[in-house]
Short mmCIF file of C-alpha atoms in Angstrom, two decimals:
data_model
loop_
_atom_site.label_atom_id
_atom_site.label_comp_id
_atom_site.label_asym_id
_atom_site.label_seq_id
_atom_site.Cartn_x
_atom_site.Cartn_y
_atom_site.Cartn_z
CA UNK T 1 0.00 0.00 0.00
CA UNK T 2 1.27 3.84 -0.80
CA UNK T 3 1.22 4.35 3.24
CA UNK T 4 3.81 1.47 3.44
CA UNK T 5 6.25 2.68 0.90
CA UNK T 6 5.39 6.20 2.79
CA UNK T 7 6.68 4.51 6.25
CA UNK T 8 9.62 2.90 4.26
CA UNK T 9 11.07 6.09 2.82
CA UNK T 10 10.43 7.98 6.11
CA UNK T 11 12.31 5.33 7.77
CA UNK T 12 15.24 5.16 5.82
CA UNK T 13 15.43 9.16 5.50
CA UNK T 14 14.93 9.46 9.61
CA UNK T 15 18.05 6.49 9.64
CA UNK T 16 20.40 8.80 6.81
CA UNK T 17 19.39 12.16 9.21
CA UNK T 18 20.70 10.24 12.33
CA UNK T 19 23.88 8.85 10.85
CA UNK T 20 24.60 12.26 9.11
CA UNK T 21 24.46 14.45 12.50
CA UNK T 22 25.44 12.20 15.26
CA UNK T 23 28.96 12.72 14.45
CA UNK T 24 27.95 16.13 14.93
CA UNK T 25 26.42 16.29 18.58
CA UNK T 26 27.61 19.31 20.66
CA UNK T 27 29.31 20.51 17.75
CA UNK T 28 28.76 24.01 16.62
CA UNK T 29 25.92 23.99 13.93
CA UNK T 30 24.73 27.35 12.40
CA UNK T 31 21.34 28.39 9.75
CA UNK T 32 23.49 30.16 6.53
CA UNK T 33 21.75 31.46 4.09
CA UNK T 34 23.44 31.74 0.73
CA UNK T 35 22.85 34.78 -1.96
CA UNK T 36 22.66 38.09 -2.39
CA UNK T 37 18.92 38.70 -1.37
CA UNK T 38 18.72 37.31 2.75
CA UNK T 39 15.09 37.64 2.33
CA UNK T 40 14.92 35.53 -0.49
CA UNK T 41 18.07 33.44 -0.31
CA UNK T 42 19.33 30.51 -3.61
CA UNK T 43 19.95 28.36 -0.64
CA UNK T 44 19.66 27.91 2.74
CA UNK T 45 22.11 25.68 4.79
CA UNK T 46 22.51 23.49 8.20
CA UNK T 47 26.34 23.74 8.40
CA UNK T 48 28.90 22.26 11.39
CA UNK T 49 30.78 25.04 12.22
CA UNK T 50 33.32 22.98 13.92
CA UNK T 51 33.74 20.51 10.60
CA UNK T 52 32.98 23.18 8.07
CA UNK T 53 30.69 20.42 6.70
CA UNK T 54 26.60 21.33 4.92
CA UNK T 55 24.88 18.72 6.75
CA UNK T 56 21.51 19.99 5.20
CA UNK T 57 20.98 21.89 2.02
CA UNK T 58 17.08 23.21 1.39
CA UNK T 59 18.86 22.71 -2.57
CA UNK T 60 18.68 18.25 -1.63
CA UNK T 61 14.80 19.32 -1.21
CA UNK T 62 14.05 21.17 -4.30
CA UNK T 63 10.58 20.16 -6.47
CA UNK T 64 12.18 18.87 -9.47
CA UNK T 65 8.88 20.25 -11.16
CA UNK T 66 10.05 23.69 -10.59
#
């Protein structure tokens, strides 16, 4: 059923989101916004300040439609 393969992919992203931060825990993580307009920023990023690593890019969650 579509709610199943709904639980699956939830599962599986909430499992990538774990592994990708918990090397980060009580690191220093800052909200960057990328572009020349704040208001309206090209991207918007969860960085590790400590690592200098994007751990989230709003760019991954584009609508390819767009």
């Amino acid at each position: 059923a579509a709610s199943d393969v709904y639980k699956r992919q939830l599962f599986m992203f909430e499992n990538y989101m774990y592994e990708k931060l918990r090397p980060h825990i009580g690191h220093n993580i800052s909200c960057v916004a990328y572009g020349k307009d704040k208001e309206d920023p090209v991207d918007i990023c969860i960085e590790c300040k400590d690592c200098g690593e994007v751990l989230i890019s709003s760019e991954t969650f584009e609508n390819e439609e767009d």
